[in-house]
């Protein structure tokens, strides 16, 4: 009887030791992998952030023109659900800053997921140009929409744009993406009407 | 309320995880031979998807993002899913042993189901600020998966009685049937809800 | 009494050919279907995905093989998950930093490499039972096999669905392609026919061998 109880006790301690050892090994694996990921992250994180901001900068220059006197000023706290960032574009001429327009970095939901557009607006709120920042659309379907030939059709628009009216016809076979681009441009134009225009007139009046 | 309905419609019909997003194919092709196992598998997947989205979304929002640990997301999410599946396995073995036996090897395979990890990552990347929407989306996605797998098992059960040319037997004819099912579901693309 | 000498040495060439041809993880073993259907819309995506999967297979096979005697039996699935997820995260970060357009094209399917059945299957059936060098070769071989299968499906879908191959219009700019091939329908259909063809060929070879 004594033997049985003592062997039972020793079984449970060896079991406990085993569980502890297994758990410890698992934690060691986890920590090693996490350290490795931490290193890779520290090398790549900067590059990733850099890349996106460079793309936005390049797109702003492409749309608004390469003016050496141009200043790009990010506006804070103005974004709503679809607008990620807003940039105010001024030109410094004779120490007087003149508003050239705005660039709105907005997102839309396409067929393959989210895509990001940079919509350039003139000072009067009409569309100056659109640039694609990133997308996951399918080659041959969604990607055909995200090309200059379709996007340039929005130039000069200032109010609610609808597909099928005038010359903006959805790209055949890519209705979802075409609609997504249209609604994105519309929300940017609405955003201008509701937020940027007022801020602009306030500045001029104040 | 309108958002919830449009989320459900999207997850079940227009962006069906299996037939539109291509996630969960392995389970879809592997389990769909019989309708009963398909229903059981679908329910198990729905449950895992919902709970794991709840847990991972919270972890992402309140731990990973504020402390700049987003690069650990894949590891953390898959471990959460693996633990959940283990728990469900233990629960089913004790409480619903018939379902446990029916699902057999496919239960631990839920861990490697692309749809489960896929929905957690999709929700972590989304801009929902309220926990309610990701959870509802995940639940609806699970329902969509169940719908697809049950429909498909119905087709496959009928296929058993057909005279299929030798090279097409097994996977190929299943894939071609899935192609037609996918085409049917792509008809939902034009669903424009007034919300 | 017959004594048979057990050959413990695994032929590396055999491993290589098995992974690429004879036991191709996609076409013969029918594993890893999810990414095949999703990323086969263009050949460029296919190559990118194939390289990513080969990267993960190579490194995870090596590490799992190195640690095969240390990993306790009970937690081996969890250990495999951690190791594979680690390398998937590494390739995800590398692609986001140095090939961002490929990263956004492949989207959520890069982190989904971690649940790719192929990697688990190789870890479980090969890397945990063989030495480091054969496991590394197996990793590369299965990766190449996966890439070949993915490229075949992608090439068919891109040519028929977009009229291009790697971006080059091969039928002229005015060719109207069958865009359906780029939709989910085309994905399932192409894969179904490719596997049917493979089954037909293996069947014929089997019959020829039996004669």
XYZ file of C-alpha atoms in Angstrom:
612
model
C 0.000 0.000 0.000
C 2.807 2.324 0.985
C 4.603 1.531 -2.232
C 1.540 2.350 -4.319
C 0.962 5.762 -2.768
C 4.627 6.761 -3.028
C 4.816 5.664 -6.673
C 1.637 7.651 -7.373
C 3.232 10.733 -5.836
C 6.442 10.329 -7.859
C 4.427 9.871 -11.068
C 2.646 13.176 -10.558
C 5.882 15.087 -9.899
C 7.552 13.647 -12.994
C 4.410 14.496 -14.944
C 4.536 18.028 -13.601
C 8.209 18.288 -14.470
C 7.466 17.050 -18.001
C 4.665 19.561 -18.501
C 6.899 22.303 -17.155
C 9.766 21.274 -19.441
C 7.459 21.103 -22.470
C 5.958 24.482 -21.653
C 9.389 25.971 -21.207
C 10.605 24.628 -24.558
C 7.514 26.093 -26.236
C 8.205 29.464 -24.647
C 11.818 29.323 -25.790
C 10.735 28.613 -29.387
C 8.246 31.448 -29.197
C 10.821 33.911 -27.848
C 13.463 32.985 -30.408
C 11.010 33.439 -33.260
C 9.784 36.735 -31.798
C 13.347 38.028 -31.513
C 14.002 37.085 -35.137
C 10.821 38.885 -36.209
C 11.764 41.924 -34.139
C 15.053 42.192 -36.020
C 13.485 41.792 -39.446
C 10.814 44.307 -38.497
C 13.339 46.910 -37.403
C 15.093 46.612 -40.746
C 11.987 46.678 -42.918
C 9.537 48.900 -41.028
C 11.259 52.107 -41.981
C 11.411 51.136 -45.623
C 7.738 50.274 -45.684
C 6.716 53.628 -44.224
C 9.136 55.444 -46.514
C 7.767 53.755 -49.582
C 4.190 54.814 -48.980
C 5.064 58.435 -48.267
C 7.345 58.567 -51.308
C 4.568 57.234 -53.502
C 2.185 59.884 -52.198
C 4.765 62.619 -52.762
C 5.476 61.456 -56.296
C 1.762 61.299 -57.034
C 1.229 64.837 -55.711
C 3.981 66.129 -57.981
C 2.573 64.225 -60.961
C -0.912 65.636 -60.491
C -0.177 69.182 -59.328
C 2.911 69.757 -61.415
C 6.536 70.102 -60.471
C 6.672 73.632 -59.153
C 9.831 74.497 -57.210
C 7.822 77.032 -55.183
C 5.245 74.479 -54.184
C 4.710 73.639 -50.526
C 2.865 70.549 -49.418
C 1.223 70.876 -46.049
C -0.490 67.912 -44.423
C -3.684 68.956 -42.682
C -4.408 67.291 -39.384
C -7.610 65.900 -37.993
C -9.728 66.412 -41.037
C -10.186 62.868 -42.249
C -13.473 61.050 -42.125
C -14.255 57.412 -42.807
C -12.925 57.196 -46.342
C -10.454 60.048 -46.355
C -7.123 59.039 -44.879
C -5.017 62.145 -45.272
C -5.368 65.628 -46.708
C -2.574 67.755 -48.120
C -2.889 71.460 -48.791
C -0.866 72.588 -51.770
C 0.311 76.187 -51.776
C 2.733 78.041 -53.935
C 5.090 80.553 -52.397
C 5.365 83.446 -54.817
C 6.932 86.687 -53.536
C 6.547 85.548 -49.948
C 2.813 85.274 -50.441
C 1.305 81.868 -50.301
C -1.318 81.179 -52.883
C -3.583 78.183 -52.699
C -3.117 75.851 -55.620
C -5.348 73.076 -54.436
C -5.646 70.028 -52.246
C -4.626 66.413 -52.534
C -6.823 63.943 -50.783
C -5.546 60.446 -50.024
C -8.688 58.345 -49.951
C -9.533 54.700 -49.940
C -12.172 52.676 -51.752
C -13.370 49.104 -51.700
C -12.688 47.341 -54.957
C -13.177 43.775 -56.137
C -9.902 42.456 -54.803
C -9.938 44.430 -51.599
C -9.178 47.976 -50.630
C -7.386 50.332 -52.966
C -5.992 53.790 -52.305
C -6.306 56.820 -54.574
C -4.798 60.261 -54.441
C -7.367 62.737 -55.741
C -5.930 66.121 -56.662
C -8.330 69.059 -56.426
C -7.943 72.522 -57.886
C -8.420 75.544 -55.645
C -12.038 75.746 -56.835
C -12.817 72.177 -55.874
C -12.764 70.569 -59.294
C -10.829 67.396 -59.886
C -7.361 68.048 -61.254
C -6.175 64.476 -61.512
C -6.267 61.064 -59.880
C -3.372 58.758 -59.089
C -3.453 55.190 -57.822
C -1.327 54.605 -54.714
C -1.956 50.919 -54.126
C -4.456 48.280 -55.133
C -5.092 44.536 -55.235
C -7.223 44.402 -58.340
C -7.093 41.605 -60.864
C -4.987 42.100 -63.971
C -7.253 42.491 -66.974
C -10.376 43.312 -64.977
C -10.055 45.735 -62.086
C -6.638 46.965 -63.143
C -8.043 48.200 -66.454
C -10.127 50.672 -64.460
C -7.171 51.978 -62.481
C -5.480 53.405 -65.565
C -5.170 56.988 -66.764
C -7.607 56.449 -69.632
C -10.473 55.885 -67.173
C -9.281 58.041 -64.287
C -8.686 61.107 -66.473
C -12.404 61.162 -67.290
C -13.012 62.602 -63.828
C -10.901 65.683 -64.528
C -12.820 68.905 -64.137
C -15.740 67.305 -62.289
C -16.969 69.174 -59.280
C -20.270 67.674 -58.280
C -21.853 64.283 -57.797
C -20.519 62.107 -60.591
C -22.617 59.236 -61.810
C -21.524 56.361 -63.949
C -23.225 56.210 -67.286
C -23.897 59.941 -67.477
C -21.991 61.844 -70.090
C -18.682 60.265 -70.844
C -18.009 58.339 -67.681
C -19.030 54.828 -68.553
C -17.992 51.919 -66.390
C -15.296 49.712 -67.867
C -17.093 46.652 -69.168
C -16.531 43.611 -66.983
C -15.182 45.746 -64.150
C -18.361 47.300 -62.783
C -17.438 46.851 -59.129
C -14.127 48.656 -59.467
C -15.603 51.398 -61.681
C -18.336 52.031 -59.128
C -15.789 52.038 -56.314
C -13.663 54.693 -58.030
C -16.749 56.815 -58.734
C -18.009 56.654 -55.165
C -14.513 57.437 -53.883
C -14.272 60.559 -56.058
C -17.771 61.563 -54.973
C -16.915 61.230 -51.294
C -13.769 63.321 -51.853
C -15.847 66.025 -53.597
C -18.388 65.889 -50.743
C -15.540 66.169 -48.283
C -14.310 69.268 -50.092
C -17.775 70.834 -49.970
C -18.283 70.074 -46.313
C -14.859 70.602 -44.816
C -12.162 72.064 -47.009
C -14.235 74.801 -48.640
C -15.268 76.237 -45.300
C -11.770 76.079 -43.906
C -10.610 77.884 -47.015
C -13.209 80.688 -46.804
C -12.540 81.042 -43.066
C -8.902 81.602 -43.822
C -9.654 84.154 -46.501
C -12.100 86.049 -44.322
C -10.045 85.927 -41.136
C -29.061 47.954 -38.558
C -28.640 48.622 -42.250
C -24.896 48.127 -42.006
C -25.403 44.777 -40.317
C -27.691 43.552 -43.077
C -25.348 44.696 -45.813
C -22.417 43.067 -44.002
C -24.346 39.795 -43.863
C -25.323 39.958 -47.521
C -21.746 40.690 -48.495
C -20.213 37.915 -46.436
C -22.716 35.248 -47.419
C -23.479 36.036 -51.044
C -21.507 38.651 -52.925
C -18.157 37.955 -51.286
C -18.649 34.337 -50.350
C -15.426 33.193 -48.728
C -15.163 29.970 -50.663
C -16.607 30.812 -54.069
C -15.443 34.407 -54.343
C -12.446 34.856 -52.111
C -10.999 31.345 -52.557
C -10.473 30.701 -48.889
C -11.229 27.396 -47.237
C -10.885 25.390 -50.433
C -9.066 22.458 -48.835
C -11.874 21.842 -46.377
C -14.447 22.637 -49.036
C -13.115 19.946 -51.349
C -12.232 17.499 -48.617
C -15.327 17.411 -46.418
C -18.078 17.966 -48.929
C -18.645 14.364 -49.874
C -21.607 13.933 -47.559
C -24.218 16.498 -46.610
C -24.332 15.553 -42.901
C -20.615 15.988 -42.311
C -20.753 19.180 -44.350
C -23.358 20.717 -42.066
C -21.380 19.706 -38.976
C -18.141 21.042 -40.438
C -19.825 24.272 -41.477
C -21.178 24.859 -37.990
C -17.817 24.094 -36.388
C -16.048 26.480 -38.768
C -18.644 29.211 -38.135
C -18.145 28.864 -34.414
C -14.335 28.984 -34.650
C -14.466 31.942 -37.053
C -16.739 33.989 -34.802
C -14.907 33.412 -31.533
C -11.440 33.738 -33.053
C -12.359 37.007 -34.794
C -13.663 38.325 -31.478
C -10.481 37.406 -29.631
C -7.978 38.361 -32.340
C -9.668 41.684 -33.125
C -9.461 42.666 -29.470
C -5.844 41.523 -29.212
C -4.970 43.434 -32.366
C -6.736 46.603 -31.330
C -5.656 46.785 -27.710
C -2.284 45.022 -27.606
C -0.616 44.663 -30.993
C -1.325 48.075 -32.491
C -0.713 50.290 -29.429
C 2.542 48.536 -28.587
C 3.729 48.372 -32.201
C 3.711 44.579 -32.394
C 1.728 44.311 -35.623
C 4.442 42.172 -37.200
C 3.624 39.452 -34.669
C 0.079 39.356 -35.931
C 0.307 36.176 -38.011
C 1.885 34.131 -35.219
C -0.474 35.372 -32.520
C -3.593 34.889 -34.636
C -2.757 31.355 -35.731
C -1.901 30.346 -32.163
C -5.224 31.729 -30.921
C -7.029 29.729 -33.604
C -5.072 26.566 -32.772
C -5.949 26.886 -29.080
C -9.614 27.473 -29.859
C -9.757 24.390 -32.060
C -8.156 22.321 -29.296
C -10.748 23.577 -26.831
C -13.588 22.774 -29.200
C -12.137 19.320 -29.770
C -12.069 18.604 -26.041
C -15.584 20.004 -25.629
C -17.014 17.936 -28.492
C -15.279 14.768 -27.330
C -16.921 15.035 -23.933
C -20.320 16.498 -24.808
C -21.207 15.618 -28.410
C -19.161 12.486 -29.181
C -21.223 11.603 -32.266
C -20.292 14.839 -33.996
C -16.717 14.412 -32.819
C -16.531 10.990 -34.477
C -18.245 12.192 -37.639
C -15.839 15.074 -38.122
C -12.869 12.850 -37.388
C -9.647 14.195 -38.808
C -11.351 17.285 -40.202
C -11.770 18.902 -36.810
C -8.085 19.631 -36.148
C -7.885 20.613 -39.818
C -10.032 23.665 -39.067
C -6.800 25.171 -37.746
C -5.329 25.091 -41.249
C -8.514 26.378 -42.842
C -7.557 29.492 -44.801
C -11.001 30.964 -44.252
C -10.606 31.133 -40.470
C -7.223 32.866 -40.497
C -8.329 34.867 -43.523
C -11.358 36.390 -41.828
C -9.337 37.307 -38.719
C -6.692 39.111 -40.786
C -9.315 40.816 -42.963
C -11.120 42.113 -39.899
C -7.894 43.227 -38.241
C -7.065 45.209 -41.390
C -10.506 46.746 -41.651
C -11.511 50.077 -40.204
C -14.365 48.925 -38.037
C -14.175 50.713 -34.719
C -16.971 48.798 -33.052
C -16.315 45.151 -32.110
C -19.850 44.263 -33.157
C -19.269 44.535 -36.913
C -16.216 42.266 -37.254
C -17.915 39.588 -35.156
C -21.079 39.758 -37.237
C -19.039 39.655 -40.427
C -17.158 36.584 -39.198
C -20.392 34.850 -38.231
C -21.916 35.644 -41.612
C -18.737 34.491 -43.365
C -19.035 31.190 -41.539
C -22.645 30.925 -42.666
C -21.536 31.635 -46.210
C -18.932 28.897 -45.956
C -21.570 26.511 -44.607
C -23.925 27.447 -47.416
C -21.286 26.818 -50.055
C -20.122 23.535 -48.584
C -23.665 22.177 -48.097
C -24.727 23.144 -51.622
C -21.580 21.564 -52.951
C -22.047 18.337 -51.029
C -25.512 18.066 -52.529
C -23.981 18.301 -55.986
C -21.266 15.799 -55.156
C -23.711 13.257 -53.782
C -25.527 13.361 -57.111
C -22.254 13.152 -59.004
C -21.609 9.748 -57.457
C -24.281 8.301 -59.715
C -22.872 9.790 -62.891
C -20.629 8.124 -65.387
C -17.555 10.321 -65.274
C -14.591 9.809 -67.617
C -11.650 8.258 -65.789
C -9.250 11.229 -65.718
C -11.948 13.468 -64.275
C -12.928 11.282 -61.360
C -12.377 12.655 -57.895
C -10.962 16.170 -57.691
C -11.248 17.388 -61.301
C -14.994 16.928 -61.652
C -15.460 18.415 -58.183
C -13.491 21.483 -59.249
C -15.511 21.864 -62.424
C -18.733 21.598 -60.430
C -17.326 24.237 -58.074
C -16.591 26.431 -61.114
C -20.258 26.360 -62.079
C -21.318 27.033 -58.497
C -18.895 29.986 -58.412
C -20.373 31.328 -61.634
C -23.852 31.078 -60.116
C -22.742 32.998 -57.039
C -21.041 35.693 -59.122
C -24.532 36.560 -60.251
C -25.006 38.134 -56.822
C -22.355 40.740 -57.622
C -24.922 43.250 -58.761
C -26.834 43.183 -55.473
C -27.253 46.819 -54.642
C -28.741 47.291 -51.237
C -30.414 50.619 -50.457
C -28.286 51.044 -47.323
C 18.410 -16.861 -44.097
C 18.115 -13.651 -45.989
C 19.605 -10.523 -44.511
C 18.569 -7.233 -46.035
C 20.801 -4.209 -45.559
C 18.675 -1.170 -44.725
C 19.726 1.853 -46.737
C 19.519 4.836 -44.447
C 20.946 7.310 -46.904
C 18.259 9.222 -48.774
C 19.150 9.972 -52.371
C 19.151 13.744 -52.844
C 18.353 13.531 -56.522
C 15.450 11.269 -55.658
C 14.144 13.811 -53.163
C 14.488 16.583 -55.743
C 12.646 14.694 -58.456
C 9.963 13.536 -56.049
C 9.167 17.053 -54.983
C 9.102 18.498 -58.477
C 7.575 15.717 -60.534
C 6.638 12.361 -59.083
C 5.045 13.540 -55.873
C 4.255 17.102 -56.924
C 2.477 18.556 -53.884
C -0.285 20.170 -55.923
C -0.794 18.002 -58.967
C -0.218 14.564 -57.468
C -0.775 14.971 -53.742
C -3.578 17.512 -54.275
C -2.523 19.795 -51.421
C -2.376 23.566 -51.125
C -5.271 24.437 -53.406
C -6.332 27.748 -51.826
C -3.452 29.912 -53.044
C -3.447 28.219 -56.450
C -6.948 29.402 -57.223
C -6.511 32.841 -55.741
C -3.104 33.956 -57.004
C -3.161 32.422 -60.469
C -4.605 35.450 -62.254
C -1.256 36.402 -63.731
C 2.057 34.673 -64.252
C 3.890 37.428 -62.413
C 1.769 36.854 -59.299
C 2.405 33.135 -59.669
C 6.185 33.525 -59.652
C 6.015 35.853 -56.665
C 3.812 33.467 -54.718
C 5.954 30.502 -55.695
C 9.118 32.194 -54.471
C 7.449 33.133 -51.188
C 6.235 29.579 -50.575
C 9.636 28.121 -51.517
C 11.309 30.519 -49.074
C 9.072 29.398 -46.228
C 9.355 25.702 -47.145
C 13.143 25.888 -47.345
C 13.741 27.593 -44.014
C 11.034 25.878 -42.021
C 12.157 22.453 -43.267
C 15.735 23.234 -42.231
C 14.815 24.490 -38.767
C 12.329 21.703 -38.080
C 14.851 19.129 -39.204
C 17.556 20.695 -37.021
C 15.266 20.638 -34.006
C 13.543 17.334 -34.738
C 15.188 15.551 -31.822
C 14.520 18.368 -29.390
C 10.871 19.114 -30.135
C 8.733 17.102 -27.715
C 6.140 14.866 -29.344
C 3.172 16.436 -27.587
C 3.725 19.979 -28.733
C 5.094 19.293 -32.165
C 2.091 20.786 -33.988
C 2.324 23.969 -31.919
C 6.087 24.135 -32.501
C 5.655 23.682 -36.258
C 3.016 26.427 -36.297
C 5.318 28.840 -34.466
C 8.293 28.135 -36.730
C 6.321 28.282 -39.981
C 4.429 31.415 -38.889
C 7.760 33.024 -38.037
C 9.150 32.573 -41.530
C 5.873 33.601 -43.130
C 6.004 36.850 -41.169
C 9.599 37.368 -42.320
C 8.752 36.966 -46.012
C 5.664 39.155 -45.527
C 7.780 41.994 -44.156
C 10.472 41.557 -46.817
C 7.898 41.669 -49.626
C 6.112 44.703 -48.148
C 9.415 46.564 -47.984
C 11.137 45.583 -51.239
C 8.352 44.426 -53.579
C 5.305 46.388 -52.430
C 3.303 46.028 -55.653
C 3.628 42.240 -55.525
C 2.733 42.344 -51.852
C -0.499 44.237 -52.494
C -1.355 42.015 -55.495
C -1.039 38.855 -53.432
C -2.768 40.555 -50.529
C -3.934 38.409 -47.652
C -2.587 35.220 -49.268
C 0.940 35.881 -48.093
C 0.131 35.555 -44.399
C -2.154 32.682 -45.398
C 0.938 30.718 -46.469
C 1.136 29.704 -42.822
C -1.933 27.491 -43.210
C -0.853 26.064 -46.527
C -1.258 22.301 -46.194
C 1.908 21.653 -48.192
C 4.237 23.167 -45.612
C 2.652 21.285 -42.737
C 2.637 18.038 -44.698
C 6.324 18.306 -45.565
C 7.225 19.239 -41.990
C 5.294 16.321 -40.590
C 6.218 13.643 -43.101
C 9.728 14.601 -44.143
C 11.551 17.262 -42.158
C 10.764 15.687 -38.805
C 12.250 12.392 -39.908
C 15.238 13.287 -42.043
C 18.494 15.154 -41.845
C 19.023 18.812 -42.569
C 20.404 18.601 -46.107
C 17.702 16.248 -47.477
C 15.041 18.380 -45.764
C 16.439 21.531 -47.330
C 16.438 19.870 -50.755
C 12.906 18.623 -50.155
C 11.839 22.134 -49.240
C 13.230 23.580 -52.455
C 11.882 20.696 -54.531
C 8.338 20.987 -53.209
C 8.545 24.756 -53.591
C 9.573 24.379 -57.222
C 6.852 21.792 -57.761
C 4.268 24.172 -56.304
C 5.569 27.034 -58.449
C 5.412 24.913 -61.596
C 1.829 23.840 -60.909
C 0.821 27.419 -60.064
C 2.574 28.751 -63.183
C 0.801 26.306 -65.474
C -2.612 27.363 -64.155
C -1.636 31.062 -64.216
C -0.274 30.921 -67.734
C -3.491 29.379 -69.021
C -5.647 31.885 -67.137
C -3.581 34.881 -68.166
C -3.343 33.929 -71.836
C -7.026 33.112 -72.206
C -8.307 35.734 -69.801
C -6.163 38.714 -70.665
C -4.370 37.861 -73.878
C -1.037 38.532 -72.234
C 1.803 36.566 -70.754
C 3.880 38.366 -68.134
C 2.298 41.552 -69.419
C 3.156 41.061 -73.067
C 0.196 41.020 -75.409
C 0.704 37.920 -77.503
C -2.413 38.181 -79.634
C -2.179 41.865 -80.362
C -3.767 44.729 -78.462
C -7.215 44.411 -79.994
C -7.730 40.796 -78.943
C -10.863 40.338 -76.855
C -9.957 37.769 -74.235
C -12.290 35.530 -72.295
C -12.263 37.633 -69.147
C -14.233 34.930 -67.327
C -11.010 33.004 -66.960
C -9.772 35.610 -64.516
C -12.858 35.231 -62.355
C -13.263 32.488 -59.729
C -15.101 30.401 -62.317
C -12.012 30.319 -64.524
C -9.797 29.434 -61.605
C -11.759 26.341 -60.610
C -12.219 25.295 -64.222
C -8.549 25.572 -65.177
C -7.339 23.714 -62.113
C -9.918 20.989 -62.701
C -8.784 20.442 -66.251
C -5.079 20.551 -65.375
C -5.496 17.908 -62.662
C -7.626 15.809 -65.014
C -4.809 15.978 -67.557
C -2.248 14.969 -64.934
C -4.420 12.057 -63.825
C -4.825 10.996 -67.440
C -1.061 11.067 -68.029
C -0.170 9.217 -64.819
C -2.787 6.646 -65.643
C -1.375 6.079 -69.113
C 2.168 5.811 -67.725
C 0.920 3.347 -65.133
C -0.796 1.259 -67.807
C 2.291 1.422 -70.027
C 4.452 0.244 -67.139
C 2.159 -2.685 -66.359
C 2.289 -3.997 -69.903
